[in-house]
CSV table of C-alpha atoms in Angstrom, one decimal:
chain,number,residue,atom,x,y,z
A,751,MET,CA,21.8,-31.1,-10.6
A,752,ALA,CA,22.1,-28.1,-12.8
A,753,ARG,CA,19.0,-27.8,-15.1
A,754,PRO,CA,16.9,-30.7,-16.3
A,755,HIS,CA,16.5,-31.4,-19.8
A,756,ILE,CA,13.6,-29.1,-21.1
A,757,GLU,CA,12.8,-30.0,-24.6
A,758,PRO,CA,10.7,-29.0,-26.4
A,759,TYR,CA,8.7,-26.3,-24.4
A,760,VAL,CA,6.4,-23.9,-26.1
A,761,GLU,CA,6.1,-20.9,-23.8
A,762,PHE,CA,3.1,-19.4,-25.7
A,763,ASN,CA,0.8,-21.9,-23.9
A,764,GLU,CA,1.8,-20.5,-20.5
A,765,ASP,CA,0.6,-17.2,-18.8
A,766,TYR,CA,2.9,-14.5,-17.6
A,767,ARG,CA,3.3,-14.0,-13.9
A,768,ALA,CA,4.0,-11.0,-11.9
A,769,PHE,CA,7.7,-10.5,-11.1
A,770,ASP,CA,7.4,-9.5,-7.6
A,771,PHE,CA,10.9,-9.3,-6.4
A,772,ALA,CA,14.3,-7.6,-7.0
A,773,ALA,CA,15.3,-7.2,-10.5
A,774,TYR,CA,12.3,-6.5,-12.3
A,775,LYS,CA,9.6,-5.7,-9.9
A,776,GLY,CA,6.5,-4.5,-11.9
A,777,ALA,CA,7.3,-6.5,-15.0
A,778,GLU,CA,5.9,-9.9,-15.8
A,779,TYR,CA,7.8,-13.2,-16.6
A,780,LYS,CA,7.7,-16.8,-17.6
A,781,VAL,CA,10.5,-19.1,-16.6
A,782,LEU,CA,11.9,-21.1,-19.6
A,783,SER,CA,14.5,-23.1,-17.5
A,784,LEU,CA,16.0,-22.9,-14.1
A,785,ASP,CA,19.0,-24.1,-12.3
A,786,VAL,CA,17.3,-25.3,-9.1
A,787,ASP,CA,20.7,-25.1,-7.2
A,788,THR,CA,21.7,-21.6,-7.9
A,789,GLY,CA,18.6,-19.8,-9.3
A,790,ALA,CA,20.5,-19.1,-12.6
A,791,SER,CA,17.7,-18.9,-15.2
A,792,SER,CA,16.4,-18.2,-18.6
A,793,LEU,CA,13.2,-16.0,-18.6
A,794,LYS,CA,10.9,-14.4,-21.0
A,795,VAL,CA,10.1,-11.0,-19.6
A,796,LYS,CA,7.2,-8.6,-20.4
A,797,PHE,CA,7.6,-5.0,-19.6
A,798,ASN,CA,4.1,-3.2,-19.7
A,799,GLY,CA,4.0,0.4,-21.1
A,800,GLY,CA,5.2,2.8,-18.4
A,801,TYR,CA,7.7,0.4,-16.8
A,802,THR,CA,10.6,2.1,-15.3
A,803,ARG,CA,13.5,1.0,-13.2
A,804,LYS,CA,16.4,3.0,-11.5
A,805,PRO,CA,20.0,2.6,-12.6
A,806,GLY,CA,21.6,-0.6,-11.0
A,807,LEU,CA,23.6,-3.7,-11.0
A,808,CYS,CA,23.1,-7.4,-10.7
A,809,TYR,CA,25.5,-9.9,-8.9
A,810,SER,CA,25.2,-12.3,-11.9
A,811,ASP,CA,26.2,-11.9,-15.4
A,812,MET,CA,23.2,-11.2,-17.4
A,813,GLU,CA,22.2,-11.4,-21.0
A,814,ILE,CA,19.1,-9.8,-22.8
A,815,PHE,CA,17.7,-10.1,-26.2
A,816,VAL,CA,14.8,-7.7,-27.1
A,817,LEU,CA,12.0,-9.6,-28.9
A,818,SER,CA,9.7,-6.5,-29.5
A,819,GLY,CA,9.3,-3.0,-28.4
A,820,GLU,CA,11.7,-0.4,-27.3
A,821,ILE,CA,13.6,-0.2,-24.1
A,822,LYS,CA,15.4,2.9,-23.0
A,823,VAL,CA,18.5,2.0,-21.1
A,824,GLY,CA,20.5,5.0,-19.9
A,825,THR,CA,21.6,6.7,-23.1
A,826,GLU,CA,20.9,3.7,-25.4
A,827,THR,CA,17.7,2.7,-27.0
A,828,TRP,CA,17.3,-1.1,-27.5
A,829,VAL,CA,14.8,-2.2,-30.0
A,830,GLU,CA,13.8,-5.5,-31.6
A,831,GLY,CA,16.9,-7.6,-32.2
A,832,HIS,CA,19.0,-5.8,-29.7
A,833,PHE,CA,21.4,-8.0,-27.5
A,834,ALA,CA,23.4,-7.0,-24.4
A,835,PHE,CA,25.8,-9.0,-22.2
A,836,VAL,CA,26.1,-7.3,-19.0
A,837,PRO,CA,28.8,-8.5,-16.8
A,838,ALA,CA,28.1,-9.0,-13.1
A,839,GLY,CA,28.5,-5.7,-11.3
A,840,VAL,CA,28.2,-3.5,-14.4
A,841,ALA,CA,25.6,-0.8,-13.6
A,842,LEU,CA,23.0,-0.4,-16.3
A,843,GLY,CA,21.4,3.0,-16.6
A,844,ALA,CA,17.7,3.7,-15.9
A,845,MET,CA,15.3,1.6,-17.8
A,846,GLU,CA,12.2,3.1,-19.3
A,847,VAL,CA,9.5,1.3,-21.4
A,848,SER,CA,6.9,3.6,-22.8
A,849,GLN,CA,4.9,1.4,-25.1
A,850,GLY,CA,5.7,-2.1,-23.8
A,851,ALA,CA,8.3,-4.5,-24.7
A,852,GLU,CA,9.3,-8.3,-24.6
A,853,ALA,CA,12.7,-9.8,-24.0
A,854,ILE,CA,14.5,-13.1,-23.3
A,855,ILE,CA,16.7,-12.5,-20.3
A,856,TRP,CA,19.3,-14.9,-19.0
A,857,TYR,CA,20.8,-14.9,-15.4
A,858,ASN,CA,24.0,-17.0,-15.7
A,859,ASP,CA,25.3,-17.3,-12.4
A,860,SER,CA,22.5,-17.0,-9.7
A,861,GLU,CA,18.8,-15.7,-9.2
A,862,PRO,CA,18.0,-12.4,-10.7
A,863,THR,CA,19.2,-9.7,-8.3
A,864,PHE,CA,19.2,-5.9,-8.3
A,865,GLU,CA,21.1,-3.2,-6.5
A,866,GLU,CA,20.2,0.4,-7.1
A,867,THR,CA,23.5,2.4,-8.0
A,868,ASP,CA,24.8,4.3,-11.1
A,869,ARG,CA,28.3,3.1,-10.4
A,870,ASP,CA,29.9,-0.2,-11.6
A,871,HIS,CA,31.0,-2.5,-8.8
A,872,LEU,CA,34.7,-2.3,-8.2
A,873,LEU,CA,35.3,-6.0,-9.2
A,874,ALA,CA,33.1,-5.7,-12.5
A,875,LEU,CA,34.6,-7.0,-15.7
A,876,LYS,CA,33.4,-4.1,-17.6
A,877,GLU,CA,35.4,-5.1,-20.7
A,878,GLY,CA,33.1,-8.0,-21.2
A,879,PHE,CA,30.1,-5.7,-21.9
A,880,VAL,CA,28.4,-6.2,-25.2
A,881,SER,CA,25.6,-4.1,-26.5
A,882,VAL,CA,24.7,-4.6,-30.3
A,883,ASN,CA,21.6,-4.9,-32.6
A,884,SER,CA,21.9,-8.2,-33.9
A,885,TYR,CA,19.5,-7.7,-36.7
A,886,LEU,CA,21.0,-4.5,-38.2
A,887,ASP,CA,24.7,-4.6,-37.0
A,888,CYS,CA,25.8,-8.1,-37.4
A,889,PRO,CA,26.5,-10.2,-40.6
A,890,TRP,CA,25.2,-13.7,-41.1
A,891,ALA,CA,28.2,-16.2,-41.3
A,892,SER,CA,28.3,-19.8,-42.6
A,893,GLY,CA,27.6,-22.4,-40.0
A,894,SER,CA,31.1,-23.9,-40.8
A,895,ILE,CA,32.8,-21.8,-38.1
A,896,VAL,CA,33.0,-25.0,-36.3
A,897,SER,CA,33.9,-28.3,-37.9
A,898,PRO,CA,32.4,-30.8,-38.4
A,899,SER,CA,29.9,-28.2,-39.5
A,900,THR,CA,26.1,-27.8,-40.1
A,901,ALA,CA,24.9,-28.1,-43.7
A,902,THR,CA,24.5,-25.1,-45.9
A,903,GLY,CA,21.5,-23.2,-45.1
A,904,CYS,CA,22.1,-23.1,-41.2
A,905,MET,CA,23.8,-19.6,-40.5
A,906,ILE,CA,24.7,-17.7,-37.5
A,907,LYS,CA,25.5,-14.3,-36.2
A,908,LEU,CA,27.8,-14.7,-33.2
A,909,LEU,CA,26.8,-12.2,-30.6
A,910,ARG,CA,29.2,-13.2,-27.9
A,911,PHE,CA,32.1,-15.6,-27.4
A,912,ASP,CA,34.0,-16.3,-24.3
A,913,PRO,CA,37.6,-17.0,-24.9
A,914,ILE,CA,38.0,-18.9,-21.6
A,915,THR,CA,35.1,-21.4,-21.8
A,916,GLU,CA,34.2,-20.8,-25.6
A,917,ALA,CA,30.5,-20.4,-24.5
A,918,MET,CA,28.7,-18.6,-27.2
A,919,THR,CA,25.5,-16.6,-27.7
A,920,PHE,CA,24.3,-16.5,-31.3
A,921,LEU,CA,21.5,-15.8,-33.7
A,922,TYR,CA,21.0,-18.7,-36.0
A,923,CYS,CA,18.7,-19.3,-38.9
A,924,MET,CA,17.6,-22.1,-41.1
A,925,THR,CA,16.7,-21.3,-44.7
A,926,PRO,CA,13.3,-22.8,-46.1
A,927,GLU,CA,13.7,-26.4,-47.1
A,928,PHE,CA,16.9,-26.7,-44.9
A,929,MET,CA,17.8,-30.4,-44.1
A,930,GLN,CA,20.6,-32.1,-42.5
A,931,ASP,CA,20.7,-35.9,-42.3
A,932,ASN,CA,22.7,-36.6,-39.2
A,933,ILE,CA,22.2,-37.1,-35.5
A,934,SER,CA,24.1,-34.6,-33.5
A,935,TYR,CA,25.3,-34.2,-29.7
A,936,HIS,CA,27.7,-31.9,-27.9
A,937,ASP,CA,30.0,-31.8,-24.9
A,938,CYS,CA,28.1,-28.5,-23.9
A,939,ALA,CA,24.7,-27.7,-22.8
A,940,GLU,CA,22.8,-26.0,-25.5
A,941,GLU,CA,19.7,-23.6,-25.4
A,942,SER,CA,17.4,-22.1,-27.8
A,943,TYR,CA,14.6,-19.8,-28.3
A,944,HIS,CA,12.6,-19.7,-31.6
A,945,ILE,CA,11.9,-16.2,-32.4
A,946,TRP,CA,10.1,-17.0,-35.5
A,947,GLY,CA,9.5,-20.2,-37.6
A,948,THR,CA,9.6,-23.9,-37.2
A,949,SER,CA,12.3,-26.4,-37.3
A,950,TRP,CA,11.9,-30.1,-36.8
A,951,MET,CA,14.1,-32.7,-35.1
A,952,MET,CA,13.8,-36.4,-35.5
A,953,GLN,CA,13.7,-37.1,-31.7
A,954,PHE,CA,11.3,-34.2,-30.6
A,955,GLY,CA,9.1,-33.2,-33.8
A,956,ASP,CA,8.3,-29.5,-34.6
A,957,LEU,CA,9.7,-26.6,-32.5
A,958,PRO,CA,7.5,-23.7,-33.6
A,959,THR,CA,7.7,-20.0,-32.9
A,960,GLY,CA,8.0,-19.5,-29.2
A,961,GLY,CA,9.5,-23.0,-28.9
A,962,TYR,CA,12.5,-23.4,-26.5
A,963,PHE,CA,14.9,-26.0,-25.2
A,964,TRP,CA,17.6,-26.3,-22.7
A,965,ARG,CA,19.5,-29.5,-23.6
A,966,PRO,CA,22.2,-30.9,-21.3
A,967,PRO,CA,25.4,-32.3,-23.0
A,968,TYR,CA,25.4,-35.7,-24.9
A,969,ILE,CA,21.7,-35.8,-25.9
A,970,ASN,CA,21.0,-36.8,-29.4
A,971,HIS,CA,19.3,-34.3,-31.6
A,972,GLY,CA,18.6,-34.4,-35.4
A,973,SER,CA,18.2,-35.2,-38.2
A,974,PHE,CA,16.9,-31.7,-38.9
A,975,ARG,CA,14.5,-29.9,-41.2
A,976,SER,CA,12.8,-26.5,-41.6
A,977,LYS,CA,10.0,-26.3,-44.3
A,978,LEU,CA,9.5,-22.6,-44.2
A,979,GLY,CA,12.7,-21.5,-42.5
A,980,CYS,CA,13.3,-20.1,-38.9
A,981,ILE,CA,15.3,-17.7,-36.9
A,982,ALA,CA,16.2,-18.3,-33.3
A,983,ILE,CA,18.7,-17.3,-30.5
A,984,GLY,CA,21.0,-20.0,-29.2
A,985,ARG,CA,23.5,-20.3,-26.4
A,986,THR,CA,26.1,-22.9,-25.2
A,987,ASP,CA,27.8,-22.9,-21.9
A,988,SER,CA,31.2,-24.1,-23.2
A,989,LYS,CA,32.9,-25.2,-26.5
A,990,LEU,CA,30.5,-26.5,-29.1
A,991,HIS,CA,31.8,-29.4,-31.0
A,992,ASN,CA,29.4,-31.3,-33.4
A,993,TYR,CA,29.6,-35.0,-32.9
A,994,PHE,CA,27.6,-36.5,-35.8
A,995,HIS,CA,26.4,-40.1,-36.2
A,996,PHE,CA,23.7,-42.2,-37.5
A,997,ASN,CA,22.5,-44.5,-34.6
A,998,PRO,CA,19.2,-43.3,-33.4
A,999,TRP,CA,19.1,-45.3,-30.2
A,1000,THR,CA,22.3,-44.3,-28.3
A,1001,ASN,CA,21.7,-42.8,-24.9
A,1002,PRO,CA,23.9,-40.0,-23.4
A,1003,ASP,CA,26.2,-42.5,-21.7
A,1004,ASP,CA,26.9,-44.0,-25.1
A,1005,ASN,CA,27.5,-40.7,-26.5
A,1006,GLN,CA,29.9,-39.3,-23.8
A,1007,ALA,CA,32.0,-42.7,-24.1
A,1008,ARG,CA,32.2,-41.9,-27.9
A,1009,ALA,CA,33.2,-38.4,-27.4
A,1010,ALA,CA,35.9,-39.6,-25.0
A,1011,SER,CA,37.0,-42.1,-27.7
A,1012,PHE,CA,37.6,-39.1,-30.0
A,1013,LEU,CA,39.8,-37.6,-27.3
A,1014,TYR,CA,41.7,-40.9,-27.1
A,1015,ARG,CA,42.4,-41.2,-30.7
A,1016,GLN,CA,43.0,-37.5,-31.5
A,1017,ARG,CA,44.7,-36.2,-28.4
A,1018,PRO,CA,46.2,-39.4,-26.9
A,1019,GLN,CA,48.8,-37.8,-24.6
A,1020,LEU,CA,46.1,-35.4,-23.2
A,1021,PHE,CA,43.7,-38.3,-22.7
A,1022,ARG,CA,46.3,-40.4,-20.8
A,1023,TRP,CA,47.1,-37.5,-18.6
A,1024,VAL,CA,43.7,-36.6,-17.7
A,1025,GLY,CA,42.6,-40.0,-17.4
A,1026,ALA,CA,45.3,-40.6,-14.8
A,1027,GLY,CA,43.7,-38.3,-12.4
A,1028,GLY,CA,42.0,-39.5,-9.4
A,1029,HIS,CA,42.9,-43.1,-10.2
A,1030,ASN,CA,45.3,-44.8,-7.7
A,1031,HIS,CA,45.8,-47.9,-9.7
A,1032,PRO,CA,49.1,-49.3,-8.3
A,1033,HIS,CA,50.5,-50.1,-11.7
A,1034,GLY,CA,49.2,-47.3,-13.6
A,1035,PRO,CA,50.2,-43.6,-14.2
A,1036,GLN,CA,49.8,-41.7,-11.0
A,1037,GLY,CA,47.5,-38.7,-10.5
A,1038,GLN,CA,48.9,-35.9,-12.5
A,1039,LEU,CA,45.6,-34.2,-12.2
A,1040,ASN,CA,44.3,-33.2,-8.8
A,1041,TYR,CA,40.5,-32.9,-9.4
A,1042,GLN,CA,40.2,-30.6,-6.5
A,1043,LYS,CA,42.1,-28.0,-8.5
A,1044,PRO,CA,42.1,-26.9,-12.1
A,1045,PRO,CA,45.1,-27.8,-14.2
A,1046,HIS,CA,47.6,-24.9,-14.4
A,1047,ASP,CA,47.3,-22.7,-17.4
A,1048,PHE,CA,50.4,-20.3,-17.8
A,1049,GLU,CA,48.5,-18.1,-19.9
A,1050,THR,CA,45.4,-17.7,-17.8
A,1051,PRO,CA,46.4,-18.4,-14.1
A,1052,GLY,CA,43.4,-18.3,-11.8
A,1053,TYR,CA,40.8,-19.1,-14.4
A,1054,GLY,CA,39.5,-21.8,-12.1
A,1055,HIS,CA,38.0,-19.1,-9.7
A,1056,ARG,CA,35.9,-17.5,-12.5
A,1057,PRO,CA,32.2,-18.2,-11.6
A,1058,ASP,CA,31.2,-19.6,-14.8
A,1059,VAL,CA,34.3,-22.0,-15.0
A,1060,SER,CA,33.9,-23.3,-11.6
A,1061,ALA,CA,30.1,-23.8,-12.1
A,1062,LEU,CA,30.7,-25.7,-15.2
A,1063,ALA,CA,33.5,-27.9,-13.3
A,1064,ASN,CA,31.0,-28.5,-10.4
A,1065,GLN,CA,28.0,-29.6,-12.8
A,1066,SER,CA,27.5,-33.3,-12.8
A,1067,TYR,CA,25.0,-34.7,-15.3
A,1068,THR,CA,24.1,-38.4,-14.6
A,1069,PHE,CA,21.1,-38.2,-17.0
A,1070,ARG,CA,19.2,-40.4,-14.3
A,1071,GLU,CA,18.4,-37.6,-11.9
A,1072,MET,CA,15.0,-36.9,-13.3
A,1073,ASP,CA,14.0,-40.6,-13.5
A,1074,HIS,CA,11.5,-40.2,-10.6
A,1075,LEU,CA,9.4,-38.0,-13.1
A,1076,HIS,CA,9.2,-40.8,-15.7
A,1077,ALA,CA,6.6,-43.6,-15.6
A,1078,ASP,CA,7.2,-46.0,-12.8
A,1079,GLU,CA,7.4,-49.1,-14.8
A,1080,TYR,CA,9.7,-47.6,-17.3
A,1081,VAL,CA,12.1,-46.2,-14.7
A,1082,HIS,CA,12.2,-49.6,-13.0
A,1083,LYS,CA,13.2,-51.3,-16.1
A,1084,VAL,CA,15.9,-48.7,-16.8
A,1085,HIS,CA,17.3,-49.0,-13.3
A,1086,HIS,CA,17.2,-52.8,-13.6
A,1087,ALA,CA,19.0,-52.8,-17.0
A,1088,HIS,CA,21.7,-50.5,-15.6
A,1089,LYS,CA,22.1,-52.4,-12.5
A,1090,VAL,CA,22.8,-55.5,-14.6
A,1091,GLU,CA,25.1,-53.6,-16.8
A,1092,GLU,CA,27.2,-51.9,-14.0
A,1093,ASP,CA,27.4,-55.2,-12.1
A,1094,HIS,CA,28.8,-56.9,-15.2
A,1095,HIS,CA,31.3,-54.0,-15.8
A,1096,HIS,CA,32.6,-54.1,-12.3
A,1097,HIS,CA,33.0,-57.9,-12.2
A,1098,HIS,CA,34.9,-57.7,-15.4
A,1099,ASP,CA,37.2,-54.7,-14.6
A,1100,HIS,CA,38.1,-56.0,-11.0
A,1101,GLU,CA,39.3,-59.4,-12.1
A,1102,HIS,CA,42.9,-58.2,-11.8
A,1103,GLY,CA,42.5,-58.9,-8.1
A,1104,HIS,CA,43.6,-55.9,-6.2
A,1105,ALA,CA,41.6,-52.9,-4.9
A,1106,HIS,CA,41.5,-49.7,-6.4
A,1107,HIS,CA,39.0,-46.7,-6.6
A,1108,HIS,CA,37.7,-44.8,-9.5
A,1109,GLY,CA,38.0,-41.1,-9.6
A,1110,ASP,CA,36.0,-38.6,-11.5
A,1111,GLY,CA,37.8,-39.3,-14.6
A,1112,ASP,CA,36.8,-42.9,-14.9
A,1113,LEU,CA,35.0,-42.7,-18.2
A,1114,ASP,CA,33.6,-46.3,-18.2
A,1115,HIS,CA,31.7,-46.0,-14.9
A,1116,LYS,CA,28.6,-44.0,-14.6
A,1117,HIS,CA,27.0,-44.5,-11.2
B,1116,MET,CA,43.1,-15.6,-5.5
B,1117,SER,CA,41.1,-13.6,-8.1
B,1118,LYS,CA,37.9,-12.2,-6.7
B,1119,TYR,CA,34.8,-11.8,-8.7
B,1120,VAL,CA,31.6,-9.7,-8.2
B,1121,GLN,CA,29.6,-12.9,-7.8
B,1122,ASP,CA,31.8,-13.7,-4.7
B,1123,GLU,CA,30.3,-10.7,-3.0
B,1124,LYS,CA,26.8,-11.4,-3.8
B,1125,PRO,CA,24.5,-10.9,-0.8
B,1126,PRO,CA,22.7,-14.1,0.5
B,1127,MET,CA,19.5,-15.0,-1.3
B,1128,THR,CA,16.7,-13.2,0.2
B,1129,ALA,CA,13.6,-14.9,1.5
B,1130,GLU,CA,11.4,-13.8,-1.3
B,1131,ALA,CA,14.1,-15.0,-3.8
B,1132,LYS,CA,14.3,-18.4,-2.0
B,1133,ALA,CA,10.4,-18.6,-2.1
B,1134,TRP,CA,10.4,-17.8,-5.7
B,1135,LEU,CA,13.1,-20.5,-6.6
B,1136,GLU,CA,11.1,-23.2,-4.6
B,1137,LYS,CA,8.0,-22.3,-6.4
B,1138,GLU,CA,9.4,-22.3,-9.9
B,1139,THR,CA,11.5,-25.5,-9.1
B,1140,ALA,CA,8.2,-27.3,-8.5
B,1141,THR,CA,6.8,-25.7,-11.7
B,1142,GLN,CA,9.7,-26.9,-13.6
B,1143,GLU,CA,9.3,-30.4,-12.5
B,1144,ASP,CA,5.6,-30.3,-13.6
B,1145,ARG,CA,6.8,-28.8,-17.0
B,1146,TYR,CA,9.4,-31.6,-17.2
B,1147,LYS,CA,6.8,-34.3,-16.6
B,1148,ALA,CA,4.5,-32.8,-19.0
B,1149,ILE,CA,7.1,-32.9,-21.6
B,1150,VAL,CA,8.1,-36.5,-20.9
B,1151,ASP,CA,4.4,-37.4,-21.2
B,1152,GLU,CA,4.1,-35.6,-24.5
B,1153,GLN,CA,7.3,-37.1,-25.8
B,1154,ASP,CA,6.5,-40.7,-24.7
B,1155,GLY,CA,3.2,-40.1,-26.7
B,1156,LEU,CA,5.4,-39.5,-29.9
B,1157,ILE,CA,7.0,-42.9,-29.8
B,1158,PRO,CA,5.0,-44.5,-32.6
B,1159,GLU,CA,5.6,-41.6,-35.0
B,1160,ARG,CA,9.3,-41.4,-33.8
B,1161,GLU,CA,9.7,-45.0,-34.7
B,1162,LYS,CA,8.7,-44.0,-38.3
B,1163,TRP,CA,11.0,-41.1,-38.3
B,1164,TYR,CA,13.8,-43.2,-37.3
B,1165,ALA,CA,13.0,-45.8,-40.0
B,1166,GLU,CA,12.9,-42.9,-42.8
B,1167,PHE,CA,16.2,-41.7,-41.5
B,1168,LEU,CA,17.9,-45.0,-41.7
B,1169,GLU,CA,16.5,-45.2,-45.3
B,1170,ILE,CA,17.9,-41.8,-46.3
B,1171,VAL,CA,21.3,-42.4,-44.9
B,1172,GLN,CA,21.5,-45.7,-46.9
B,1173,THR,CA,20.3,-44.0,-50.1
B,1174,LYS,CA,21.0,-40.4,-50.3
B,1175,GLY,CA,23.7,-40.4,-47.6
B,1176,PHE,CA,24.6,-39.2,-44.1
B,1177,ASN,CA,26.0,-35.6,-43.6
B,1178,PHE,CA,29.3,-36.3,-42.1
B,1179,THR,CA,30.3,-32.6,-42.2
B,1180,GLY,CA,28.5,-29.8,-43.9
B,1181,ASP,CA,27.1,-30.9,-47.3
B,1182,GLN,CA,29.5,-33.7,-47.6
B,1183,ARG,CA,27.5,-37.1,-47.5
B,1184,ARG,CA,28.5,-40.7,-47.2
B,1185,VAL,CA,26.1,-43.5,-48.2
B,1186,ILE,CA,25.9,-45.9,-45.3
B,1187,PRO,CA,26.1,-49.5,-46.0
B,1188,LYS,CA,23.5,-51.9,-44.5
B,1189,GLU,CA,25.9,-53.6,-42.4
B,1190,GLU,CA,27.0,-50.3,-40.7
B,1191,ILE,CA,23.1,-49.6,-39.5
B,1192,ALA,CA,22.7,-50.3,-35.9
B,1193,GLU,CA,20.0,-52.6,-34.7
B,1194,LYS,CA,17.4,-51.2,-32.2
B,1195,PRO,CA,18.8,-52.4,-28.7
B,1196,ASP,CA,16.8,-54.3,-26.4
B,1197,ARG,CA,16.8,-51.9,-23.5
B,1198,PRO,CA,14.0,-49.9,-22.0
B,1199,ASP,CA,15.5,-46.4,-22.8
B,1200,ALA,CA,15.9,-47.2,-26.4
B,1201,MET,CA,13.2,-44.7,-27.5
B,1202,ARG,CA,13.8,-42.3,-24.6
B,1203,VAL,CA,14.8,-38.7,-25.8
B,1204,VAL,CA,14.3,-36.6,-22.7
B,1205,TRP,CA,17.0,-37.2,-20.1
């Protein structure tokens, strides 16, 4: 699995631990969430006064948001609100923290690594580098940059947008007395750290200052409230589409099927083409899509080799992988209910009397 | 085939592996604590759901932005009889 659903988690209740390897030896950290397969991680890092690090590069894309203090990085000075996206292989200048600083740091592809050098790696995608003070140098925009959109009072500052995956990093805020009366879910994983203030969601209750979540796709969240307002930094790993509804009891499988129904209604030819892949039904359309290879994009050939794209393609969310950490009786009931449901579906679907298998694109069968 | 910096990443070091193993176990504990805490909220969550369903039938449901639609009673779902009906952490 990629990362489990961590929501809500308030990091203020945890102690820092010494960072005793590679990237930030001498600093302290807390893990907010972690991809247990790759080591990709979201960390809160504390640099004590006097911290220094030589110039160097990392073999993972890395993002940093400065929460407090001042960090000198090469010729730049990063203060509260500074955001940087550092593509894998781009060498950062020497770091120096004279009075102490705290930051959220994300490693997108693998565990934190560090190689001392003052030169970029030959393969580094330098043009992707972003370094901006999000508080001082970016405007607030309406949340309606996506549609269906959030209610007035939720605003964003877009800090990074990946044109290939449409992954985003953004600041967002909710004004005091913000409210939005719907339940939302997305096709993407979503992550947030509350810099200041409290928001409330109907499933999870309050998310206060220092509150964090990593939420896999298709998980209900909302309705939404913020009594006094809040500001947070958020990320998605791919395109964010707001699927709004008002049924509080749906589960991720229900939500995923509903998302597919949107595709069926709104992009019917694409749905048919994608759905045919991996399905060898003798009377149906024949595999236009080979799931071992990404579909050809004449504009961006070779995109499938990009580390973030291939990582996304290989992620598989079954929403049952963490069942062993739920109460035994509860898990037993859930498994039993799903077993009955699956048996029923299979019996029904196979009534046409000939054998076929279901590929990855089989949207009705979640095993 | 395009090659990326990530393709040239040296193998994970022993200390990084140990770190990952330790943090994976810690994350499992964190997940479990969250599940327990969220299970404890079920009675309150039942009330929140009831309030929400009342709001969407009176004030309306935000279908996009500030645009609302008042939902008629017949469109309101019944709570399903399945064990994960109140589950919120997946």
